[in-house]
Each structure stands twice: as structure tokens, then as C-alpha cells.
mmCIF file of C-alpha atoms in Angstrom:
data_model
loop_
_atom_site.group_PDB
_atom_site.id
_atom_site.type_symbol
_atom_site.label_atom_id
_atom_site.label_comp_id
_atom_site.label_asym_id
_atom_site.label_seq_id
_atom_site.Cartn_x
_atom_site.Cartn_y
_atom_site.Cartn_z
ATOM 1 C CA MET A 1 -21.247 4.642 -17.806
ATOM 2 C CA GLU A 2 -20.757 3.985 -14.220
ATOM 3 C CA LEU A 3 -18.654 1.265 -12.781
ATOM 4 C CA GLN A 4 -21.415 -0.850 -11.695
ATOM 5 C CA GLN A 5 -23.108 -0.900 -14.805
ATOM 6 C CA LEU A 6 -20.099 -1.790 -16.784
ATOM 7 C CA ILE A 7 -19.640 -4.608 -14.202
ATOM 8 C CA GLN A 8 -23.302 -5.505 -14.965
ATOM 9 C CA THR A 9 -22.699 -5.454 -18.794
ATOM 10 C CA ALA A 10 -19.493 -7.534 -18.140
ATOM 11 C CA ARG A 11 -21.207 -9.948 -16.177
ATOM 12 C CA GLU A 12 -24.016 -10.765 -18.804
ATOM 13 C CA GLN A 13 -21.590 -10.556 -21.802
ATOM 14 C CA GLY A 14 -19.199 -12.749 -19.818
ATOM 15 C CA ASP A 15 -16.165 -10.630 -20.949
ATOM 16 C CA LEU A 16 -14.200 -8.899 -18.546
ATOM 17 C CA SER A 17 -11.400 -7.278 -20.905
ATOM 18 C CA GLY A 18 -11.688 -3.599 -20.946
ATOM 19 C CA LEU A 19 -13.336 -3.260 -17.531
ATOM 20 C CA MET A 20 -9.980 -2.194 -15.741
ATOM 21 C CA GLY A 21 -9.723 0.266 -18.126
ATOM 22 C CA HIS A 22 -12.409 2.497 -16.772
ATOM 23 C CA ILE A 23 -10.421 2.844 -13.309
ATOM 24 C CA PRO A 24 -7.590 5.331 -13.588
ATOM 25 C CA TYR A 25 -5.371 3.908 -10.899
ATOM 26 C CA ALA A 26 -5.938 0.346 -12.237
ATOM 27 C CA ARG A 27 -4.791 1.691 -15.843
ATOM 28 C CA LEU A 28 -1.682 3.359 -14.280
ATOM 29 C CA ILE A 29 -0.612 0.086 -12.742
ATOM 30 C CA GLY A 30 -1.643 -2.239 -15.856
ATOM 31 C CA MET A 31 -3.995 -4.335 -13.663
ATOM 32 C CA ASP A 32 -6.336 -6.396 -15.569
ATOM 33 C CA MET A 33 -8.870 -9.377 -14.984
ATOM 34 C CA ARG A 34 -10.455 -12.546 -16.246
ATOM 35 C CA LEU A 35 -12.475 -15.463 -15.073
ATOM 36 C CA ASP A 36 -11.055 -18.440 -13.496
ATOM 37 C CA GLU A 37 -12.517 -21.975 -13.957
ATOM 38 C CA ALA A 38 -14.996 -21.523 -11.064
ATOM 39 C CA GLY A 39 -16.540 -18.108 -12.654
ATOM 40 C CA GLN A 40 -14.864 -16.217 -10.166
ATOM 41 C CA PRO A 41 -12.527 -13.051 -10.927
ATOM 42 C CA LEU A 42 -8.727 -13.844 -11.369
ATOM 43 C CA PHE A 43 -6.785 -10.604 -11.223
ATOM 44 C CA VAL A 44 -3.619 -10.002 -13.291
ATOM 45 C CA LEU A 45 -0.813 -7.278 -12.646
ATOM 46 C CA PRO A 46 1.402 -7.708 -15.817
ATOM 47 C CA TYR A 47 4.943 -7.003 -14.680
ATOM 48 C CA GLN A 48 5.854 -3.398 -15.936
ATOM 49 C CA SER A 49 8.948 -1.514 -15.009
ATOM 50 C CA LYS A 50 7.405 1.451 -13.697
ATOM 51 C CA ASN A 51 6.009 -0.608 -10.855
ATOM 52 C CA ILE A 52 9.116 -1.337 -9.161
ATOM 53 C CA GLY A 53 10.070 0.113 -5.769
ATOM 54 C CA ASN A 54 13.467 -1.180 -5.338
ATOM 55 C CA THR A 55 15.982 -1.210 -8.406
ATOM 56 C CA ALA A 56 18.605 -3.073 -6.599
ATOM 57 C CA LEU A 57 16.572 -6.186 -5.903
ATOM 58 C CA PRO A 58 14.729 -5.573 -7.870
ATOM 59 C CA ALA A 59 11.287 -5.649 -6.085
ATOM 60 C CA LEU A 60 7.946 -4.384 -7.077
ATOM 61 C CA HIS A 61 6.835 -1.498 -5.228
ATOM 62 C CA GLY A 62 4.872 -2.315 -1.846
ATOM 63 C CA GLY A 63 1.983 0.275 -2.531
ATOM 64 C CA VAL A 64 1.462 -1.344 -5.862
ATOM 65 C CA ILE A 65 0.862 -4.643 -4.345
ATOM 66 C CA GLY A 66 -1.538 -3.011 -1.819
ATOM 67 C CA GLY A 67 -3.244 -0.927 -4.383
ATOM 68 C CA PHE A 68 -3.346 -4.142 -6.423
ATOM 69 C CA LEU A 69 -4.955 -6.277 -3.819
ATOM 70 C CA GLU A 70 -7.262 -3.240 -2.512
ATOM 71 C CA ASN A 71 -8.608 -2.817 -5.995
ATOM 72 C CA SER A 72 -9.015 -6.594 -6.770
ATOM 73 C CA ALA A 73 -11.120 -6.820 -3.466
ATOM 74 C CA ILE A 74 -13.186 -4.065 -3.981
ATOM 75 C CA VAL A 75 -13.870 -5.390 -8.101
ATOM 76 C CA HIS A 76 -14.600 -8.747 -6.634
ATOM 77 C CA LEU A 77 -16.997 -7.574 -4.025
ATOM 78 C CA MET A 78 -19.257 -5.887 -6.760
ATOM 79 C CA TRP A 79 -18.638 -8.512 -9.167
ATOM 80 C CA ASN A 80 -20.493 -10.797 -6.416
ATOM 81 C CA ARG A 81 -23.142 -8.241 -5.606
ATOM 82 C CA ASP A 82 -26.190 -6.564 -6.956
ATOM 83 C CA ALA A 83 -26.215 -3.544 -5.290
ATOM 84 C CA VAL A 84 -25.514 -0.248 -7.377
ATOM 85 C CA GLU A 85 -23.151 1.708 -5.281
ATOM 86 C CA MET A 86 -19.621 1.146 -5.067
ATOM 87 C CA PRO A 87 -18.381 -0.099 -1.699
ATOM 88 C CA LYS A 88 -16.588 2.264 0.669
ATOM 89 C CA THR A 89 -13.275 1.069 2.210
ATOM 90 C CA ILE A 90 -13.358 1.325 5.999
ATOM 91 C CA ASP A 91 -9.970 -0.402 6.694
ATOM 92 C CA PHE A 92 -7.257 -2.005 4.713
ATOM 93 C CA SER A 93 -4.784 -4.389 6.366
ATOM 94 C CA LEU A 94 -1.938 -5.618 4.361
ATOM 95 C CA ASP A 95 0.763 -8.301 5.496
ATOM 96 C CA TYR A 96 3.649 -8.396 3.318
ATOM 97 C CA LEU A 97 5.097 -11.917 2.982
ATOM 98 C CA ARG A 98 7.896 -12.022 0.629
ATOM 99 C CA SER A 99 9.314 -9.308 -1.889
ATOM 100 C CA GLY A 100 7.596 -9.167 -5.290
ATOM 101 C CA ARG A 101 9.833 -9.919 -7.951
ATOM 102 C CA ALA A 102 9.923 -8.422 -11.386
ATOM 103 C CA ILE A 103 7.496 -10.790 -13.032
ATOM 104 C CA ASP A 104 3.601 -11.021 -13.345
ATOM 105 C CA CYS A 105 1.362 -10.844 -10.226
ATOM 106 C CA TYR A 106 -2.101 -12.627 -9.569
ATOM 107 C CA ALA A 107 -4.550 -12.092 -7.093
ATOM 108 C CA ARG A 108 -7.922 -14.105 -5.931
ATOM 109 C CA CYS A 109 -10.435 -12.643 -3.370
ATOM 110 C CA GLU A 110 -13.002 -14.311 -1.298
ATOM 111 C CA VAL A 111 -16.168 -12.394 0.727
ATOM 112 C CA THR A 112 -15.772 -14.002 4.045
ATOM 113 C CA ARG A 113 -18.856 -12.326 5.261
ATOM 114 C CA GLN A 114 -21.430 -10.127 3.644
ATOM 115 C CA GLY A 115 -23.779 -8.300 6.370
ATOM 116 C CA ARG A 116 -26.360 -5.851 5.620
ATOM 117 C CA ARG A 117 -23.900 -3.024 6.281
ATOM 118 C CA ILE A 118 -20.495 -4.212 6.120
ATOM 119 C CA ALA A 119 -18.651 -6.890 3.871
ATOM 120 C CA HIS A 120 -15.353 -8.290 4.725
ATOM 121 C CA VAL A 121 -13.163 -9.515 1.959
ATOM 122 C CA THR A 122 -9.753 -11.388 1.942
ATOM 123 C CA ALA A 123 -7.089 -11.064 -1.067
ATOM 124 C CA SER A 124 -4.180 -12.974 -1.579
ATOM 125 C CA CYS A 125 -1.301 -12.115 -4.232
ATOM 126 C CA TRP A 126 1.187 -14.425 -5.721
ATOM 127 C CA GLN A 127 3.565 -14.649 -8.505
ATOM 128 C CA GLN A 128 4.344 -18.476 -9.534
ATOM 129 C CA ASP A 129 2.737 -20.535 -6.776
ATOM 130 C CA PRO A 130 -0.703 -19.563 -4.999
ATOM 131 C CA ALA A 131 0.659 -21.371 -2.053
ATOM 132 C CA GLN A 132 3.548 -19.069 -1.595
ATOM 133 C CA PRO A 133 1.867 -15.644 -1.560
ATOM 134 C CA VAL A 134 3.671 -12.447 -1.944
ATOM 135 C CA ALA A 135 1.001 -10.692 0.098
ATOM 136 C CA VAL A 136 -2.365 -11.299 1.754
ATOM 137 C CA ALA A 137 -4.768 -8.582 2.729
ATOM 138 C CA ARG A 138 -8.267 -8.221 4.308
ATOM 139 C CA VAL A 139 -10.538 -5.045 3.759
ATOM 140 C CA HIS A 140 -13.668 -3.913 5.603
ATOM 141 C CA PHE A 141 -16.428 -2.536 3.301
ATOM 142 C CA LEU A 142 -19.146 -0.251 4.058
ATOM 143 C CA LEU A 143 -22.025 -1.242 1.674
ATOM 144 C CA THR A 144 -24.601 1.541 2.434
ATOM 145 C CA MET B 14 15.574 -2.059 22.495
ATOM 146 C CA THR B 15 18.317 -0.169 21.166
ATOM 147 C CA ASP B 16 19.088 3.332 22.585
ATOM 148 C CA GLU B 17 21.857 4.228 19.557
ATOM 149 C CA THR B 18 20.886 7.621 18.402
ATOM 150 C CA SER B 19 19.747 8.122 14.970
ATOM 151 C CA LEU B 20 22.108 9.094 12.036
ATOM 152 C CA PHE B 21 19.812 11.761 11.372
ATOM 153 C CA GLU B 22 20.833 13.476 14.644
ATOM 154 C CA ARG B 23 24.462 13.034 14.022
ATOM 155 C CA GLU B 24 24.531 13.977 10.508
ATOM 156 C CA PRO B 25 21.142 15.543 9.311
ATOM 157 C CA ASP B 26 22.513 16.964 6.280
ATOM 158 C CA GLN B 27 23.933 13.642 4.917
ATOM 159 C CA VAL B 28 20.309 12.106 5.566
ATOM 160 C CA ARG B 29 18.541 14.917 4.178
ATOM 161 C CA ARG B 30 20.797 14.469 0.855
ATOM 162 C CA ILE B 31 20.460 10.976 0.537
ATOM 163 C CA HIS B 32 16.611 10.717 1.319
ATOM 164 C CA GLY B 33 15.681 14.253 -0.140
ATOM 165 C CA GLY B 34 16.177 12.789 -3.781
ATOM 166 C CA PHE B 35 15.854 9.127 -2.872
ATOM 167 C CA PHE B 36 12.321 8.888 -3.926
ATOM 168 C CA HIS B 37 13.324 10.212 -7.528
ATOM 169 C CA ALA B 38 15.386 7.098 -7.978
ATOM 170 C CA ILE B 39 12.444 4.758 -7.311
ATOM 171 C CA PRO B 40 10.494 4.262 -10.746
ATOM 172 C CA HIS B 41 6.861 3.845 -8.996
ATOM 173 C CA ALA B 42 7.361 7.008 -6.814
ATOM 174 C CA ARG B 43 8.331 8.869 -9.955
ATOM 175 C CA GLU B 44 5.306 7.353 -11.360
ATOM 176 C CA LEU B 45 2.908 8.793 -8.685
ATOM 177 C CA GLY B 46 4.633 12.300 -8.189
ATOM 178 C CA LEU B 47 5.807 11.494 -4.931
ATOM 179 C CA GLU B 48 7.749 14.473 -3.430
ATOM 180 C CA VAL B 49 9.813 14.380 -0.118
ATOM 181 C CA LEU B 50 8.904 17.977 1.813
ATOM 182 C CA ASP B 51 10.545 17.506 4.858
ATOM 183 C CA MET B 52 12.039 15.160 7.625
ATOM 184 C CA GLY B 53 13.474 15.027 11.156
ATOM 185 C CA ALA B 54 15.120 12.465 14.001
ATOM 186 C CA GLY B 55 12.400 9.633 12.957
ATOM 187 C CA TRP B 56 9.703 11.211 11.191
ATOM 188 C CA GLY B 57 8.900 12.393 7.498
ATOM 189 C CA LEU B 58 6.720 14.494 5.592
ATOM 190 C CA LEU B 59 5.812 13.213 1.587
ATOM 191 C CA LYS B 60 3.249 14.596 -0.691
ATOM 192 C CA ILE B 61 1.539 13.438 -3.904
ATOM 193 C CA PRO B 62 -0.016 16.061 -6.114
ATOM 194 C CA TYR B 63 -3.669 15.509 -7.298
ATOM 195 C CA ARG B 64 -3.642 13.793 -10.567
ATOM 196 C CA ALA B 65 -6.574 12.638 -13.166
ATOM 197 C CA ASP B 66 -5.060 9.320 -13.608
ATOM 198 C CA LEU B 67 -4.342 8.443 -9.908
ATOM 199 C CA VAL B 68 -8.217 8.162 -9.284
ATOM 200 C CA GLY B 69 -10.033 5.116 -8.117
ATOM 201 C CA ASN B 70 -13.831 5.989 -8.930
ATOM 202 C CA PRO B 71 -14.383 7.977 -12.028
ATOM 203 C CA GLN B 72 -17.715 9.022 -11.300
ATOM 204 C CA THR B 73 -16.805 10.941 -8.036
ATOM 205 C CA GLY B 74 -12.799 11.573 -8.981
ATOM 206 C CA VAL B 75 -11.708 10.650 -5.522
ATOM 207 C CA LEU B 76 -8.084 9.329 -5.575
ATOM 208 C CA HIS B 77 -7.431 5.647 -5.229
ATOM 209 C CA GLY B 78 -6.742 3.765 -1.907
ATOM 210 C CA GLY B 79 -3.777 2.234 -3.587
ATOM 211 C CA VAL B 80 -2.125 5.811 -4.079
ATOM 212 C CA LEU B 81 -2.519 6.283 -0.574
ATOM 213 C CA THR B 82 -1.162 3.195 0.309
ATOM 214 C CA SER B 83 1.882 3.780 -1.534
ATOM 215 C CA LEU B 84 2.169 7.416 -0.029
ATOM 216 C CA ILE B 85 1.996 6.065 3.299
ATOM 217 C CA ASP B 86 4.068 3.026 2.800
ATOM 218 C CA SER B 87 6.833 5.350 1.488
ATOM 219 C CA ALA B 88 6.322 7.884 4.521
ATOM 220 C CA CYS B 89 6.595 5.222 7.004
ATOM 221 C CA GLY B 90 9.636 3.952 5.131
ATOM 222 C CA LEU B 91 11.380 7.417 5.463
ATOM 223 C CA ALA B 92 10.420 7.742 9.003
ATOM 224 C CA VAL B 93 12.447 4.618 9.720
ATOM 225 C CA PHE B 94 15.353 5.628 7.632
ATOM 226 C CA CYS B 95 15.334 8.617 9.669
ATOM 227 C CA ARG B 96 15.258 6.866 12.854
ATOM 228 C CA LEU B 97 18.080 4.181 12.084
ATOM 229 C CA PRO B 98 21.418 4.454 13.495
ATOM 230 C CA ARG B 99 22.944 3.754 10.120
ATOM 231 C CA MET B 100 21.938 3.206 6.845
ATOM 232 C CA GLU B 101 20.619 -0.200 6.227
ATOM 233 C CA ALA B 102 17.754 -1.990 4.374
ATOM 234 C CA ILE B 103 14.303 -2.443 5.660
ATOM 235 C CA ALA B 104 11.386 -4.284 4.464
ATOM 236 C CA THR B 105 7.446 -3.602 5.267
ATOM 237 C CA LEU B 106 5.828 -6.424 7.335
ATOM 238 C CA ASP B 107 2.140 -5.060 7.590
ATOM 239 C CA LEU B 108 0.448 -2.041 7.194
ATOM 240 C CA ARG B 109 -3.027 -1.283 8.398
ATOM 241 C CA ILE B 110 -4.999 1.732 7.145
ATOM 242 C CA ASP B 111 -8.195 3.643 8.544
ATOM 243 C CA TYR B 112 -9.939 5.412 5.826
ATOM 244 C CA LEU B 113 -11.699 8.153 8.186
ATOM 245 C CA LYS B 114 -13.375 10.193 5.468
ATOM 246 C CA PRO B 115 -13.326 10.736 1.754
ATOM 247 C CA ALA B 116 -10.499 12.639 0.264
ATOM 248 C CA THR B 117 -11.506 15.680 -1.474
ATOM 249 C CA ILE B 118 -11.461 15.998 -5.465
ATOM 250 C CA GLY B 119 -8.585 18.067 -6.781
ATOM 251 C CA GLU B 120 -6.274 18.514 -3.510
ATOM 252 C CA ASP B 121 -3.195 17.187 -2.676
ATOM 253 C CA LEU B 122 -2.545 14.236 -0.396
ATOM 254 C CA PHE B 123 0.213 14.394 2.466
ATOM 255 C CA ALA B 124 1.417 11.970 4.855
ATOM 256 C CA ARG B 125 3.242 12.458 7.868
ATOM 257 C CA ALA B 126 4.749 9.287 9.703
ATOM 258 C CA GLU B 127 6.581 8.774 12.796
ATOM 259 C CA CYS B 128 8.853 5.809 14.056
ATOM 260 C CA TYR B 129 7.703 5.603 17.384
ATOM 261 C CA ARG B 130 9.615 2.509 18.377
ATOM 262 C CA LEU B 131 13.070 0.979 17.285
ATOM 263 C CA THR B 132 14.134 -2.394 18.358
ATOM 264 C CA ARG B 133 16.959 -4.533 17.409
ATOM 265 C CA GLN B 134 14.942 -6.093 14.710
ATOM 266 C CA ILE B 135 11.679 -4.241 14.239
ATOM 267 C CA ALA B 136 10.534 -0.565 13.602
ATOM 268 C CA PHE B 137 7.018 0.572 14.649
ATOM 269 C CA VAL B 138 5.595 3.374 12.678
ATOM 270 C CA ARG B 139 2.251 5.471 12.671
ATOM 271 C CA SER B 140 1.175 7.875 9.964
ATOM 272 C CA VAL B 141 -1.465 10.296 9.420
ATOM 273 C CA ALA B 142 -2.566 11.250 5.619
ATOM 274 C CA TYR B 143 -4.349 14.435 4.990
ATOM 275 C CA GLN B 144 -5.141 17.160 2.650
ATOM 276 C CA ARG B 145 -5.355 20.783 3.575
ATOM 277 C CA ASP B 146 -5.650 20.037 7.308
ATOM 278 C CA PRO B 147 -3.441 18.035 9.491
ATOM 279 C CA GLN B 148 -6.080 18.057 11.933
ATOM 280 C CA GLN B 149 -8.643 16.716 9.700
ATOM 281 C CA PRO B 150 -6.775 13.471 8.447
ATOM 282 C CA VAL B 151 -8.517 11.275 5.839
ATOM 283 C CA ALA B 152 -6.786 8.193 6.962
ATOM 284 C CA THR B 153 -4.677 7.061 9.854
ATOM 285 C CA SER B 154 -2.265 4.129 9.855
ATOM 286 C CA VAL B 155 0.069 1.880 11.391
ATOM 287 C CA ALA B 156 3.167 -0.364 10.276
ATOM 288 C CA THR B 157 6.004 -2.520 11.071
ATOM 289 C CA PHE B 158 9.173 -3.087 9.148
ATOM 290 C CA MET B 159 11.819 -5.257 9.639
ATOM 291 C CA ARG B 160 15.315 -4.298 9.573
ATOM 292 C CA SER B 161 17.693 -6.151 7.808
ATOM 293 C CA SER B 162 21.491 -5.452 8.654
ATOM 294 C CA ALA B 163 23.656 -7.838 10.231
ATOM 295 C CA SER B 164 24.254 -5.871 13.190
ATOM 296 C CA SER B 165 20.664 -6.055 14.037
ATOM 297 C CA VAL B 166 20.560 -9.401 14.512
ATOM 298 C CA ARG B 167 21.324 -10.416 18.071
ATOM 299 C CA ALA B 168 24.654 -12.094 18.428
ATOM 300 C CA PRO B 169 24.949 -16.049 19.122
ATOM 301 C CA ARG B 170 25.208 -16.900 22.421
ATOM 302 C CA PRO B 171 28.503 -18.078 23.879
ATOM 303 C CA PRO B 172 28.625 -21.494 24.625
ATOM 304 C CA GLU B 173 27.731 -22.501 28.386
ATOM 305 C CA LYS B 174 30.523 -23.810 30.433
ATOM 306 C CA ALA B 175 30.438 -27.456 31.319
#
């Protein structure tokens, strides 16, 4: 089944568990998602030792945090859109604010603007306090 | 601006020894199959072999952007290590990736990064990711890193005379 179809089904049934299992990279980093009180996706990256980038601190790999946020932005946009195609990333900009500790991560996204051809999505990743983000990102997507 | 020569220029073998196997000690680099191919004064070349479990879109088989982010972040970090005058810890401040064209399915991914300016506290890096042909990049990137060694922090000003 295509990802967009899976998202459609998940949206109808209100059950997002298993959606991430269909994206190999999301499965690799162990990413999951659920809906928050407002009915918007909340993305979760449970801690796993293979996501570590710095064993001395220890800290999560910056690439994992980037991949987590980028994938969150893609799925968030698909969740809030009826189109069939998977959006194409044009550019991705990531600001690291704190080192990601060896605990779970969360992410929320927002579609800042959705035009006919381009969408702008922001994403924020935090661990214990949403007001203390580990990283923030913004992505431009090509929709057609 | 610092004009200290890089540790790589003074001790290339030592730097190659440290960083050649450096990424094997990083769990997530190992997980992705990241390999250090080459390095020089202020630059590094890394590779991630194509693997089905690194795919982002199961319909197309194209590698996930997160794999590219990890590859580029690591290549940029290596370039900075090869530019620093001595071993010191660094942290990525930001990273921007432009996706120029979709990656070809089944082909390995390479990233070459260059630290083109080093100041007392910041390293500026650019990187190109490609598959078979370096002249046909799949992505270009710019990044900045923060240096952390005590010696990179400006000494406090001496008190002014009364």
C-alpha cells in the first residue's frame, strides 16, 4: 500500500500506530507518532543506544535529530493534506540549540504556509520541556 | 581569525589514524554504515553504502533525507577536525541542505566537505553530496560549528589603567 493511502486509512481510523513502520528509515531510528489533544501529530523518538553520536557525553547523533525532524515535517504535511503525492524536499535548515541527551525526543510541526506549489513547514524537537528545544528546523516542500 | 596551521598539516598520519577509524566508535555512524574514505587539511570524504533499510519512500526506494543529513553532518565535522590546530570538541550550530535532485536508487552516497574558514570560536563548512559523479551533486550544504576548547575563547581584557 502507498504511504498516502496508509495515512488516509490511519486518519479515518484515528490509529497512527504502525504508520512509521512503513518508512524504513523511520523504523531504523525507532520513530513513532500519535495524535495530541488538538488532533495534530506528535512525533516520538524513543531513546535507543544505536542513535548515539557522542559516547562521551553521551548525546544523540545530530543526523538522527535532523532525520527525525525532517521525517516529522514530511508526515505532518501529508497528514494535513489531501493530495496523493509525497512532498519533495527542496531545502532543509536545521538549528541545533542544545545537545540531545540519551533520553526520548518529541517533535511537533506546523504548516506555516501552504501555497499551490510550495509548502513551508517548521518543526521543533524537545526532550523534557517543549520550551527548551534541542533543535528547530524549517523545510520547503515542492508539492507538484 | 586564527592563522595557526592545522594539526593535519603538521601530523597527517596522526590525524588519519585518529579519524580514519573514528566513526566506527560512533554507534549511529556504525548503524548507517558510514565510512571515512579520505581526508586532507580542512577537508574530508565520507561514504554511506546504499541499503534498503535506509530508504525514505518505500514506493521509490530513494534514501531518506535523514541519511543524507547524518552523512553531511559527519563529513562537515571531519573537515573541521582536519582544519583545527589541535584536537578539540566541536558542536554543530546549524546545517542547511539544498536537495538538487533525487538520489538514484541502489547507488552509494558520498559527501565531501571543506572547512573554508576557521575563527577563534566558529568553523564555517560547505559540503557536496553526490553518487557516481561529483560534478552531478544530489545535494549541497553549508554548516557552522562551534569550537569548544578553552584556548579558542578570547582571553579576558586586562583591567584598564586608572
